[in-house]
PDB file of C-alpha atoms and ligand atoms in Angstrom:
ATOM      1  CA  MET A 568      49.788 -28.653   9.872  1.00 98.00           C
ATOM      2  CA  ILE A 569      48.074 -26.448   7.370  1.00 98.00           C
ATOM      3  CA  ALA A 570      44.291 -26.247   7.615  1.00 98.00           C
ATOM      4  CA  GLY A 571      43.032 -25.017   4.268  1.00 98.00           C
ATOM      5  CA  GLY A 572      46.243 -26.314   2.735  1.00 98.00           C
ATOM      6  CA  ALA A 573      44.624 -27.067  -0.636  1.00 98.00           C
ATOM      7  CA  GLY A 574      43.813 -23.391  -1.178  1.00 98.00           C
ATOM      8  CA  PHE A 575      45.755 -20.737  -3.043  1.00 98.00           C
ATOM      9  CA  LEU A 576      47.974 -19.601  -0.135  1.00 98.00           C
ATOM     10  CA  GLY A 577      47.781 -22.815   1.904  1.00 98.00           C
ATOM     11  CA  SER A 578      49.084 -25.025  -0.901  1.00 98.00           C
ATOM     12  CA  ARG A 579      52.106 -22.764  -1.370  1.00 98.00           C
ATOM     13  CA  LEU A 580      52.770 -22.991   2.374  1.00 98.00           C
ATOM     14  CA  CYS A 581      52.644 -26.810   2.124  1.00 98.00           C
ATOM     15  CA  SER A 582      55.215 -26.766  -0.699  1.00 98.00           C
ATOM     16  CA  ARG A 583      57.490 -24.297   1.060  1.00 98.00           C
ATOM     17  CA  TYR A 584      57.630 -26.293   4.304  1.00 98.00           C
ATOM     18  CA  LEU A 585      58.328 -29.504   2.362  1.00 98.00           C
ATOM     19  CA  GLU A 586      61.166 -27.665   0.594  1.00 98.00           C
ATOM     20  CA  TYR A 587      62.537 -26.797   4.055  1.00 98.00           C
ATOM     21  CA  GLY A 588      62.519 -30.541   4.900  1.00 98.00           C
ATOM     22  CA  CYS A 589      59.536 -30.428   7.306  1.00 98.00           C
ATOM     23  CA  THR A 590      56.800 -33.046   7.645  1.00 98.00           C
ATOM     24  CA  VAL A 591      53.528 -31.460   6.507  1.00 98.00           C
ATOM     25  CA  THR A 592      49.889 -32.410   7.046  1.00 98.00           C
ATOM     26  CA  CYS A 593      47.265 -30.627   4.974  1.00 98.00           C
ATOM     27  CA  LEU A 594      43.671 -30.572   6.196  1.00 98.00           C
ATOM     28  CA  ASP A 595      41.043 -29.399   3.723  1.00 98.00           C
ATOM     29  CA  ASN A 596      37.367 -30.011   2.973  1.00 98.00           C
ATOM     30  CA  LEU A 597      37.965 -29.095  -0.702  1.00 98.00           C
ATOM     31  CA  SER A 598      35.093 -26.608  -0.727  1.00 97.00           C
ATOM     32  CA  THR A 599      37.237 -23.983  -2.429  1.00 97.00           C
ATOM     33  CA  GLY A 600      40.620 -25.703  -2.067  1.00 97.00           C
ATOM     34  CA  ARG A 601      41.620 -27.903  -4.993  1.00 97.00           C
ATOM     35  CA  LEU A 602      43.590 -31.131  -5.183  1.00 98.00           C
ATOM     36  CA  CYS A 603      45.290 -29.857  -8.350  1.00 97.00           C
ATOM     37  CA  ASN A 604      47.101 -27.325  -6.116  1.00 98.00           C
ATOM     38  CA  LEU A 605      48.706 -30.297  -4.343  1.00 98.00           C
ATOM     39  CA  SER A 606      49.283 -32.707  -7.234  1.00 98.00           C
ATOM     40  CA  HIS A 607      53.043 -31.985  -7.304  1.00 98.00           C
ATOM     41  CA  ILE A 608      53.461 -32.924  -3.618  1.00 98.00           C
ATOM     42  CA  MET A 609      50.761 -35.566  -3.074  1.00 98.00           C
ATOM     43  CA  ASP A 610      53.291 -38.419  -3.305  1.00 98.00           C
ATOM     44  CA  HIS A 611      55.970 -36.661  -1.268  1.00 98.00           C
ATOM     45  CA  PRO A 612      57.022 -39.012   1.574  1.00 98.00           C
ATOM     46  CA  LYS A 613      56.705 -36.225   4.153  1.00 98.00           C
ATOM     47  CA  PHE A 614      53.261 -35.038   3.023  1.00 98.00           C
ATOM     48  CA  THR A 615      49.845 -36.208   4.261  1.00 98.00           C
ATOM     49  CA  PHE A 616      46.493 -35.007   2.979  1.00 98.00           C
ATOM     50  CA  ALA A 617      43.452 -35.347   5.267  1.00 98.00           C
ATOM     51  CA  LEU A 618      39.969 -34.613   3.899  1.00 98.00           C
ATOM     52  CA  HIS A 619      38.344 -32.851   6.827  1.00 98.00           C
ATOM     53  CA  ASP A 620      36.135 -29.853   7.582  1.00 98.00           C
ATOM     54  CA  VAL A 621      37.438 -27.652  10.422  1.00 98.00           C
ATOM     55  CA  ILE A 622      33.810 -27.163  11.501  1.00 98.00           C
ATOM     56  CA  ASP A 623      34.099 -30.681  12.975  1.00 98.00           C
ATOM     57  CA  PRO A 624      36.443 -31.557  15.874  1.00 97.00           C
ATOM     58  CA  ILE A 625      39.883 -32.587  14.726  1.00 97.00           C
ATOM     59  CA  SER A 626      41.515 -35.750  16.029  1.00 94.00           C
ATOM     60  CA  LEU A 627      44.899 -36.318  14.425  1.00 93.00           C
ATOM     61  CA  GLU A 628      47.488 -38.546  16.044  1.00 92.00           C
ATOM     62  CA  SER A 629      50.642 -36.938  14.674  1.00 93.00           C
ATOM     63  CA  PRO A 630      52.570 -34.360  16.694  1.00 96.00           C
ATOM     64  CA  PHE A 631      52.508 -30.809  15.306  1.00 97.00           C
ATOM     65  CA  ASN A 632      54.777 -27.908  16.192  1.00 98.00           C
ATOM     66  CA  TYR A 633      53.116 -25.322  13.994  1.00 98.00           C
ATOM     67  CA  ILE A 634      49.514 -24.972  12.830  1.00 98.00           C
ATOM     68  CA  PHE A 635      48.291 -22.534  10.171  1.00 99.00           C
ATOM     69  CA  ASN A 636      44.561 -21.801  10.026  1.00 98.00           C
ATOM     70  CA  MET A 637      44.078 -20.891   6.367  1.00 98.00           C
ATOM     71  CA  ALA A 638      40.701 -22.672   6.183  1.00 98.00           C
ATOM     72  CA  CYS A 639      37.932 -20.396   4.885  1.00 98.00           C
ATOM     73  CA  PRO A 640      36.636 -19.372   1.468  1.00 98.00           C
ATOM     74  CA  ALA A 641      38.056 -15.885   0.822  1.00 97.00           C
ATOM     75  CA  SER A 642      36.550 -14.675  -2.447  1.00 97.00           C
ATOM     76  CA  PRO A 643      33.310 -12.664  -2.043  1.00 97.00           C
ATOM     77  CA  PRO A 644      31.197 -14.759  -4.472  1.00 97.00           C
ATOM     78  CA  LYS A 645      32.484 -17.972  -2.861  1.00 97.00           C
ATOM     79  CA  TYR A 646      32.015 -16.998   0.793  1.00 98.00           C
ATOM     80  CA  GLN A 647      28.631 -15.415   0.055  1.00 98.00           C
ATOM     81  CA  SER A 648      27.310 -18.525  -1.704  1.00 97.00           C
ATOM     82  CA  ASP A 649      26.892 -20.300   1.674  1.00 98.00           C
ATOM     83  CA  PRO A 650      27.124 -17.629   4.395  1.00 98.00           C
ATOM     84  CA  ILE A 651      26.186 -19.935   7.283  1.00 98.00           C
ATOM     85  CA  GLN A 652      28.930 -22.367   6.341  1.00 98.00           C
ATOM     86  CA  THR A 653      31.353 -19.408   6.029  1.00 98.00           C
ATOM     87  CA  ILE A 654      30.722 -18.031   9.499  1.00 98.00           C
ATOM     88  CA  LYS A 655      30.751 -21.534  11.005  1.00 98.00           C
ATOM     89  CA  THR A 656      34.100 -22.178   9.331  1.00 98.00           C
ATOM     90  CA  SER A 657      35.613 -19.099  10.997  1.00 98.00           C
ATOM     91  CA  LEU A 658      34.065 -19.662  14.435  1.00 98.00           C
ATOM     92  CA  TYR A 659      34.032 -23.448  14.881  1.00 98.00           C
ATOM     93  CA  GLY A 660      37.287 -23.688  12.925  1.00 98.00           C
ATOM     94  CA  ALA A 661      38.969 -21.297  15.375  1.00 98.00           C
ATOM     95  CA  PHE A 662      37.767 -23.299  18.393  1.00 98.00           C
ATOM     96  CA  ASN A 663      38.660 -26.686  16.893  1.00 98.00           C
ATOM     97  CA  LEU A 664      42.111 -25.633  15.755  1.00 98.00           C
ATOM     98  CA  LEU A 665      42.898 -23.856  19.027  1.00 98.00           C
ATOM     99  CA  GLU A 666      41.904 -27.024  20.905  1.00 98.00           C
ATOM    100  CA  LEU A 667      44.182 -29.030  18.624  1.00 98.00           C
ATOM    101  CA  ALA A 668      47.012 -26.526  19.205  1.00 98.00           C
ATOM    102  CA  ALA A 669      46.526 -26.858  22.974  1.00 97.00           C
ATOM    103  CA  ARG A 670      46.647 -30.685  22.807  1.00 97.00           C
ATOM    104  CA  LYS A 671      49.756 -30.644  20.622  1.00 97.00           C
ATOM    105  CA  GLU A 672      51.381 -27.705  22.445  1.00 97.00           C
ATOM    106  CA  ALA A 673      51.770 -26.132  19.022  1.00 98.00           C
ATOM    107  CA  ARG A 674      52.073 -22.522  17.926  1.00 97.00           C
ATOM    108  CA  ILE A 675      49.078 -21.482  15.806  1.00 98.00           C
ATOM    109  CA  LEU A 676      48.712 -18.766  13.184  1.00 98.00           C
ATOM    110  CA  GLN A 677      45.310 -17.365  12.281  1.00 98.00           C
ATOM    111  CA  ALA A 678      44.874 -16.127   8.717  1.00 98.00           C
ATOM    112  CA  SER A 679      42.808 -13.024   9.345  1.00 98.00           C
ATOM    113  CA  THR A 680      42.057 -10.396   6.750  1.00 98.00           C
ATOM    114  CA  SER A 681      41.896  -6.742   5.773  1.00 98.00           C
ATOM    115  CA  GLU A 682      38.116  -7.337   5.692  1.00 98.00           C
ATOM    116  CA  ILE A 683      38.079  -6.967   9.463  1.00 98.00           C
ATOM    117  CA  TYR A 684      38.474  -3.207   8.764  1.00 98.00           C
ATOM    118  CA  GLY A 685      35.277  -3.338   6.658  1.00 98.00           C
ATOM    119  CA  ASP A 686      34.813  -0.130   4.653  1.00 98.00           C
ATOM    120  CA  PRO A 687      37.609   1.816   6.360  1.00 98.00           C
ATOM    121  CA  GLU A 688      37.249   5.494   7.156  1.00 98.00           C
ATOM    122  CA  VAL A 689      41.025   5.947   7.481  1.00 98.00           C
ATOM    123  CA  SER A 690      43.820   5.104   5.109  1.00 98.00           C
ATOM    124  CA  PRO A 691      46.247   3.460   5.249  1.00 98.00           C
ATOM    125  CA  GLN A 692      44.834   1.022   7.810  1.00 98.00           C
ATOM    126  CA  GLN A 693      46.943   0.529  10.913  1.00 98.00           C
ATOM    127  CA  GLU A 694      46.297  -2.502  13.097  1.00 98.00           C
ATOM    128  CA  ARG A 695      44.924  -0.333  15.881  1.00 97.00           C
ATOM    129  CA  TYR A 696      42.130   0.936  13.611  1.00 98.00           C
ATOM    130  CA  GLN A 697      39.006  -0.874  14.787  1.00 98.00           C
ATOM    131  CA  GLY A 698      37.148  -0.933  11.530  1.00 98.00           C
ATOM    132  CA  ASN A 699      33.798  -0.009  10.026  1.00 98.00           C
ATOM    133  CA  VAL A 700      31.916  -3.243   9.468  1.00 98.00           C
ATOM    134  CA  ASN A 701      28.245  -3.894   8.723  1.00 98.00           C
ATOM    135  CA  THR A 702      26.991  -6.738  10.924  1.00 98.00           C
ATOM    136  CA  VAL A 703      24.014  -7.397   8.635  1.00 98.00           C
ATOM    137  CA  GLY A 704      25.041  -7.501   5.001  1.00 98.00           C
ATOM    138  CA  PRO A 705      26.350  -9.875   2.353  1.00 98.00           C
ATOM    139  CA  ARG A 706      29.989  -9.538   3.518  1.00 98.00           C
ATOM    140  CA  SER A 707      29.187  -9.888   7.232  1.00 98.00           C
ATOM    141  CA  CYS A 708      29.489 -13.700   7.314  1.00 98.00           C
ATOM    142  CA  TYR A 709      33.138 -13.350   6.355  1.00 98.00           C
ATOM    143  CA  ASP A 710      34.040 -10.044   8.035  1.00 98.00           C
ATOM    144  CA  GLU A 711      32.364 -10.746  11.347  1.00 98.00           C
ATOM    145  CA  GLY A 712      33.452 -14.392  11.308  1.00 98.00           C
ATOM    146  CA  LYS A 713      37.063 -13.315  10.917  1.00 98.00           C
ATOM    147  CA  ARG A 714      36.683 -10.568  13.538  1.00 98.00           C
ATOM    148  CA  ALA A 715      35.204 -13.020  16.045  1.00 98.00           C
ATOM    149  CA  ALA A 716      37.948 -15.538  15.243  1.00 98.00           C
ATOM    150  CA  GLU A 717      40.544 -12.923  16.219  1.00 98.00           C
ATOM    151  CA  THR A 718      38.672 -12.499  19.516  1.00 98.00           C
ATOM    152  CA  ILE A 719      38.595 -16.259  20.093  1.00 98.00           C
ATOM    153  CA  PHE A 720      42.345 -16.399  19.468  1.00 98.00           C
ATOM    154  CA  TYR A 721      42.952 -13.413  21.742  1.00 97.00           C
ATOM    155  CA  ASP A 722      40.892 -14.983  24.542  1.00 97.00           C
ATOM    156  CA  HIS A 723      42.718 -18.305  24.227  1.00 96.00           C
ATOM    157  CA  HIS A 724      45.960 -16.426  24.634  1.00 96.00           C
ATOM    158  CA  GLU A 725      44.631 -14.513  27.651  1.00 95.00           C
ATOM    159  CA  CYS A 726      43.086 -17.590  29.326  1.00 96.00           C
ATOM    160  CA  PHE A 727      45.524 -20.364  28.398  1.00 96.00           C
ATOM    161  CA  GLY A 728      48.667 -18.596  27.199  1.00 95.00           C
ATOM    162  CA  THR A 729      48.273 -20.041  23.704  1.00 96.00           C
ATOM    163  CA  ASP A 730      51.284 -19.321  21.524  1.00 96.00           C
ATOM    164  CA  LEU A 731      49.660 -17.592  18.582  1.00 97.00           C
ATOM    165  CA  ARG A 732      50.143 -15.254  15.672  1.00 97.00           C
ATOM    166  CA  ILE A 733      47.502 -13.284  13.735  1.00 98.00           C
ATOM    167  CA  ALA A 734      48.100 -12.186  10.134  1.00 98.00           C
ATOM    168  CA  ARG A 735      45.729  -9.684   8.510  1.00 98.00           C
ATOM    169  CA  ILE A 736      46.068 -10.543   4.838  1.00 98.00           C
ATOM    170  CA  PHE A 737      45.447  -7.866   2.185  1.00 98.00           C
ATOM    171  CA  ASN A 738      44.430  -9.078  -1.315  1.00 98.00           C
ATOM    172  CA  ALA A 739      46.966 -11.713  -2.369  1.00 98.00           C
ATOM    173  CA  TYR A 740      47.196 -12.802  -6.006  1.00 96.00           C
ATOM    174  CA  GLY A 741      49.446 -14.936  -8.170  1.00 94.00           C
ATOM    175  CA  PRO A 742      49.906 -18.286  -9.915  1.00 93.00           C
ATOM    176  CA  GLY A 743      47.598 -21.010  -8.616  1.00 91.00           C
ATOM    177  CA  MET A 744      44.565 -18.763  -8.089  1.00 94.00           C
ATOM    178  CA  ASP A 745      41.414 -20.509  -9.229  1.00 94.00           C
ATOM    179  CA  ALA A 746      40.508 -18.977 -12.597  1.00 92.00           C
ATOM    180  CA  MET A 747      36.869 -19.125 -11.457  1.00 92.00           C
ATOM    181  CA  ASP A 748      37.669 -17.607  -8.077  1.00 92.00           C
ATOM    182  CA  GLY A 749      35.724 -14.452  -8.880  1.00 95.00           C
ATOM    183  CA  ARG A 750      38.272 -11.994  -7.563  1.00 97.00           C
ATOM    184  CA  VAL A 751      39.272  -8.964  -9.500  1.00 97.00           C
ATOM    185  CA  VAL A 752      42.798  -9.848 -10.697  1.00 96.00           C
ATOM    186  CA  SER A 753      41.819 -13.288 -12.009  1.00 96.00           C
ATOM    187  CA  ASN A 754      38.492 -12.001 -13.398  1.00 97.00           C
ATOM    188  CA  PHE A 755      40.105  -9.190 -15.411  1.00 97.00           C
ATOM    189  CA  ILE A 756      42.917 -11.381 -16.772  1.00 96.00           C
ATOM    190  CA  ASN A 757      40.498 -14.138 -17.760  1.00 96.00           C
ATOM    191  CA  GLN A 758      38.108 -11.664 -19.344  1.00 97.00           C
ATOM    192  CA  ALA A 759      40.942 -10.050 -21.319  1.00 97.00           C
ATOM    193  CA  LEU A 760      42.274 -13.416 -22.494  1.00 96.00           C
ATOM    194  CA  ALA A 761      38.791 -14.506 -23.587  1.00 97.00           C
ATOM    195  CA  GLY A 762      38.023 -11.180 -25.313  1.00 97.00           C
ATOM    196  CA  GLN A 763      35.061 -10.679 -22.970  1.00 97.00           C
ATOM    197  CA  PRO A 764      34.001  -7.382 -21.359  1.00 98.00           C
ATOM    198  CA  ILE A 765      36.105  -6.289 -18.356  1.00 98.00           C
ATOM    199  CA  THR A 766      33.504  -5.983 -15.604  1.00 98.00           C
ATOM    200  CA  ILE A 767      34.227  -3.005 -13.353  1.00 98.00           C
ATOM    201  CA  PHE A 768      31.929  -2.917 -10.365  1.00 98.00           C
ATOM    202  CA  GLY A 769      30.787   0.657  -9.662  1.00 98.00           C
ATOM    203  CA  ASP A 770      32.862   3.441 -11.228  1.00 98.00           C
ATOM    204  CA  GLY A 771      36.176   1.699 -10.498  1.00 98.00           C
ATOM    205  CA  SER A 772      37.414   4.422  -8.129  1.00 98.00           C
ATOM    206  CA  GLN A 773      37.508   2.009  -5.174  1.00 98.00           C
ATOM    207  CA  THR A 774      41.043   0.954  -4.307  1.00 98.00           C
ATOM    208  CA  ARG A 775      42.851  -2.234  -3.341  1.00 98.00           C
ATOM    209  CA  SER A 776      46.498  -3.044  -2.616  1.00 98.00           C
ATOM    210  CA  PHE A 777      47.622  -6.312  -4.179  1.00 97.00           C
ATOM    211  CA  CYS A 778      50.333  -8.522  -2.710  1.00 97.00           C
ATOM    212  CA  TYR A 779      52.123 -11.175  -4.748  1.00 96.00           C
ATOM    213  CA  LEU A 780      51.807 -14.802  -3.601  1.00 97.00           C
ATOM    214  CA  GLU A 781      55.499 -15.373  -2.776  1.00 97.00           C
ATOM    215  CA  ASP A 782      55.748 -12.128  -0.795  1.00 98.00           C
ATOM    216  CA  MET A 783      52.635 -13.055   1.174  1.00 98.00           C
ATOM    217  CA  VAL A 784      53.914 -16.566   1.901  1.00 98.00           C
ATOM    218  CA  ASP A 785      57.277 -15.100   3.010  1.00 98.00           C
ATOM    219  CA  GLY A 786      55.358 -12.807   5.375  1.00 98.00           C
ATOM    220  CA  LEU A 787      53.250 -15.645   6.793  1.00 98.00           C
ATOM    221  CA  ILE A 788      56.321 -17.790   7.424  1.00 98.00           C
ATOM    222  CA  ALA A 789      58.232 -14.865   8.964  1.00 97.00           C
ATOM    223  CA  LEU A 790      55.287 -14.190  11.265  1.00 97.00           C
ATOM    224  CA  MET A 791      54.918 -17.840  12.293  1.00 97.00           C
ATOM    225  CA  HIS A 792      58.580 -17.989  13.315  1.00 97.00           C
ATOM    226  CA  SER A 793      58.766 -14.511  14.841  1.00 95.00           C
ATOM    227  CA  PRO A 794      59.341 -13.932  18.573  1.00 89.00           C
ATOM    228  CA  ALA A 795      56.419 -14.334  20.991  1.00 75.00           C
ATOM    229  CA  THR A 796      55.960 -10.555  21.225  1.00 70.00           C
ATOM    230  CA  SER A 797      54.291 -10.779  17.822  1.00 64.00           C
ATOM    231  CA  ASN A 798      51.022 -12.277  19.067  1.00 78.00           C
ATOM    232  CA  ILE A 799      49.374  -8.953  18.228  1.00 93.00           C
ATOM    233  CA  PRO A 800      47.671  -8.770  14.810  1.00 97.00           C
ATOM    234  CA  ILE A 801      50.013  -7.866  11.970  1.00 97.00           C
ATOM    235  CA  ASN A 802      49.018  -6.506   8.556  1.00 98.00           C
ATOM    236  CA  LEU A 803      50.573  -8.364   5.633  1.00 98.00           C
ATOM    237  CA  GLY A 804      50.118  -6.683   2.278  1.00 98.00           C
ATOM    238  CA  ASN A 805      51.670  -4.464  -0.344  1.00 98.00           C
ATOM    239  CA  PRO A 806      50.941  -0.744   0.229  1.00 98.00           C
ATOM    240  CA  ASP A 807      51.069  -0.094  -3.534  1.00 96.00           C
ATOM    241  CA  GLU A 808      47.448   1.075  -3.871  1.00 96.00           C
ATOM    242  CA  PHE A 809      45.444   0.942  -7.119  1.00 93.00           C
ATOM    243  CA  SER A 810      42.009   2.006  -8.173  1.00 97.00           C
ATOM    244  CA  ILE A 811      40.169  -0.854  -9.856  1.00 98.00           C
ATOM    245  CA  LEU A 812      39.997   1.272 -13.014  1.00 97.00           C
ATOM    246  CA  GLU A 813      43.811   1.598 -12.978  1.00 96.00           C
ATOM    247  CA  LEU A 814      44.127  -2.165 -12.589  1.00 96.00           C
ATOM    248  CA  ALA A 815      41.839  -2.732 -15.587  1.00 97.00           C
ATOM    249  CA  SER A 816      43.867  -0.251 -17.696  1.00 95.00           C
ATOM    250  CA  LEU A 817      47.115  -1.971 -16.740  1.00 93.00           C
ATOM    251  CA  ILE A 818      45.772  -5.386 -17.745  1.00 93.00           C
ATOM    252  CA  LEU A 819      44.361  -4.011 -21.011  1.00 94.00           C
ATOM    253  CA  LYS A 820      47.756  -2.479 -21.841  1.00 91.00           C
ATOM    254  CA  LYS A 821      49.508  -5.804 -21.303  1.00 90.00           C
ATOM    255  CA  ILE A 822      47.128  -8.347 -22.826  1.00 92.00           C
ATOM    256  CA  PRO A 823      46.316  -7.939 -26.518  1.00 92.00           C
ATOM    257  CA  THR A 824      42.515  -8.198 -26.565  1.00 94.00           C
ATOM    258  CA  GLU A 825      39.287  -6.929 -28.067  1.00 96.00           C
ATOM    259  CA  SER A 826      37.875  -6.571 -24.550  1.00 97.00           C
ATOM    260  CA  LYS A 827      36.216  -3.297 -23.555  1.00 97.00           C
ATOM    261  CA  ILE A 828      35.525  -2.040 -20.057  1.00 98.00           C
ATOM    262  CA  ILE A 829      31.907  -2.169 -18.903  1.00 98.00           C
ATOM    263  CA  PHE A 830      30.582  -0.734 -15.649  1.00 98.00           C
ATOM    264  CA  VAL A 831      28.148  -2.792 -13.582  1.00 98.00           C
ATOM    265  CA  ASP A 832      26.515  -2.239 -10.185  1.00 98.00           C
ATOM    266  CA  LEU A 833      28.814  -1.953  -7.188  1.00 98.00           C
ATOM    267  CA  PRO A 834      28.019  -4.785  -4.735  1.00 97.00           C
ATOM    268  CA  GLN A 835      26.629  -3.740  -1.336  1.00 98.00           C
ATOM    269  CA  ASP A 836      29.259  -2.841   1.308  1.00 98.00           C
ATOM    270  CA  ASP A 837      32.152  -3.047  -1.169  1.00 98.00           C
ATOM    271  CA  PRO A 838      35.012  -1.244   0.649  1.00 98.00           C
ATOM    272  CA  ARG A 839      35.859   2.134  -0.937  1.00 98.00           C
ATOM    273  CA  GLN A 840      39.555   1.947  -0.129  1.00 98.00           C
ATOM    274  CA  ARG A 841      42.071  -0.525   1.198  1.00 98.00           C
ATOM    275  CA  CYS A 842      45.762  -0.021   1.853  1.00 98.00           C
ATOM    276  CA  PRO A 843      47.848  -1.623   4.591  1.00 98.00           C
ATOM    277  CA  ASP A 844      50.125   0.230   6.956  1.00 98.00           C
ATOM    278  CA  ILE A 845      52.891  -2.357   7.267  1.00 98.00           C
ATOM    279  CA  SER A 846      55.075  -0.594   9.868  1.00 98.00           C
ATOM    280  CA  ARG A 847      54.411  -3.376  12.368  1.00 96.00           C
ATOM    281  CA  ALA A 848      55.427  -6.122   9.944  1.00 97.00           C
ATOM    282  CA  ARG A 849      58.546  -4.165   9.056  1.00 97.00           C
ATOM    283  CA  LYS A 850      59.439  -3.653  12.715  1.00 95.00           C
ATOM    284  CA  HIS A 851      58.530  -7.067  14.167  1.00 94.00           C
ATOM    285  CA  LEU A 852      59.325  -9.323  11.212  1.00 95.00           C
ATOM    286  CA  GLY A 853      61.757  -7.316   9.115  1.00 96.00           C
ATOM    287  CA  TRP A 854      59.337  -8.107   6.267  1.00 98.00           C
ATOM    288  CA  VAL A 855      58.412  -5.935   3.311  1.00 98.00           C
ATOM    289  CA  PRO A 856      56.973  -7.083  -0.007  1.00 98.00           C
ATOM    290  CA  THR A 857      59.515  -7.128  -2.807  1.00 96.00           C
ATOM    291  CA  LEU A 858      57.355  -7.107  -5.943  1.00 93.00           C
ATOM    292  CA  ASN A 859      54.535  -4.915  -7.073  1.00 90.00           C
ATOM    293  CA  ILE A 860      51.936  -5.678  -9.670  1.00 87.00           C
ATOM    294  CA  ARG A 861      53.271  -3.092 -12.148  1.00 81.00           C
ATOM    295  CA  GLN A 862      56.777  -4.663 -12.108  1.00 80.00           C
ATOM    296  CA  LEU A 863      55.332  -8.144 -12.391  1.00 77.00           C
ATOM    297  CA  PHE A 864      53.248  -7.261 -15.387  1.00 75.00           C
ATOM    298  CA  MET A 865      56.360  -5.793 -17.038  1.00 72.00           C
ATOM    299  CA  THR A 866      58.343  -8.976 -16.361  1.00 71.00           C
ATOM    300  CA  LEU A 867      55.772 -11.696 -16.926  1.00 62.00           C
ATOM    301  CA  ILE A 868      53.744 -10.286 -19.779  1.00 56.00           C
ATOM    302  CA  PRO A 869      55.891  -8.395 -22.307  1.00 54.00           C
ATOM    303  CA  ALA A 870      53.884  -5.664 -24.060  1.00 49.00           C
TER     304      ALA A 870
HETATM  305  N1  LIG B2181      35.684  -6.090  -8.763  1.00 78.97           N
HETATM  306  C1  LIG B2181      35.393  -5.602 -10.028  1.00 78.97           C
HETATM  307  N2  LIG B2181      35.153  -6.506 -11.012  1.00 78.97           N
HETATM  308  C2  LIG B2181      35.225  -7.855 -10.835  1.00 78.97           C
HETATM  309  C3  LIG B2181      35.541  -8.346  -9.549  1.00 78.97           C
HETATM  310  C4  LIG B2181      35.760  -7.438  -8.538  1.00 78.97           C
HETATM  311  O1  LIG B2181      35.337  -4.376 -10.245  1.00 78.97           O
HETATM  312  O2  LIG B2181      35.008  -8.601 -11.805  1.00 78.97           O
HETATM  313  C5  LIG B2181      35.977  -5.116  -7.695  1.00 78.97           C
HETATM  314  C6  LIG B2181      35.207  -5.354  -6.414  1.00 78.97           C
HETATM  315  O3  LIG B2181      33.961  -4.697  -6.426  1.00 78.97           O
HETATM  316  C7  LIG B2181      36.148  -4.748  -5.393  1.00 78.97           C
HETATM  317  C8  LIG B2181      37.537  -5.018  -5.964  1.00 78.97           C
HETATM  318  O4  LIG B2181      37.330  -5.253  -7.350  1.00 78.97           O
HETATM  319  O5  LIG B2181      35.950  -3.372  -5.273  1.00 78.97           O
HETATM  320  C9  LIG B2181      38.240  -6.206  -5.353  1.00 78.97           C
HETATM  321  O6  LIG B2181      37.353  -7.293  -5.385  1.00 78.97           O
HETATM  322  P1  LIG B2181      37.776  -8.759  -4.984  1.00 78.97           P
HETATM  323  O7  LIG B2181      36.545  -9.600  -5.100  1.00 78.97           O
HETATM  324  O8  LIG B2181      38.968  -9.165  -5.750  1.00 78.97           O
HETATM  325  O9  LIG B2181      38.245  -8.673  -3.475  1.00 78.97           O
HETATM  326  P2  LIG B2181      37.765  -7.890  -2.179  1.00 78.97           P
HETATM  327  O10 LIG B2181      38.942  -7.050  -1.855  1.00 78.97           O
HETATM  328  O11 LIG B2181      36.562  -7.048  -2.478  1.00 78.97           O
HETATM  329  O12 LIG B2181      37.481  -8.959  -1.196  1.00 78.97           O
END
């Protein structure tokens, strides 16, 4: 069962498990998830779509062995547009899905995030780093919601022995992202294609590490099926770190365009740096990302 299965990562998980021959149920309230992400599998005999918000209790008859909680808007403009709904999605969603997992005796994976490190004071970020998060700011609804969800998962494991996995996802990108998602990779590509200004927030020196969709989905699946010792949080991301200015230059080199870079205000609490330490993923899952954004741009978009 994939909660948030109509989203960018969730829909790819649905397709992958169908390819493996599994029976898949997708639960989504379609707030940021899109049915077009599922159009190619909607009629698949082993696929069921249920329109449902994880904020509400979940009563599904089918048995489930594995549950992914991918349900939450993840792009800053999207999760900030309704912050109460965002934090409720993380908190109530965690409780409702953990209760479902208990009833079904299923293993459950929580899609957590690099945002739980906030604006990190160390780099790269290891899982034992406890973060630097503002509790009262525009990103708090997402950051603190995801932090508390990790706690709720941890406590369920401590109290009830829940079989769980926690993935801390670092900036995934790739085909199927909503063009209007508002995140930096899709924004810059769309702006370049439309000949519009490339909007760099701040001076562009802040960094991110971008992980390709298929690598991220491989990591999520490897984590879900990893031994029980992996119930500790695990970073999933590509340590290839870029400044946002470098990313803009790369895109401008690859897409013929009249677009020029413009600098606009840096949003409040925008993390200065972000780079995963993936030693744990390497050790526990044998997983490392295989593609980086530079190689992909070389392959997919000839100069
Ligand atoms: N950003 C930018 N221009 C945009 C969108 C984002 O410069 O049009 C910056 C943003 O301020 C942040 C980084 O790119 O520093 C990544 O932003 P995104 O929204 O993709 O994800 P985040 O990692 O901040 O959640």
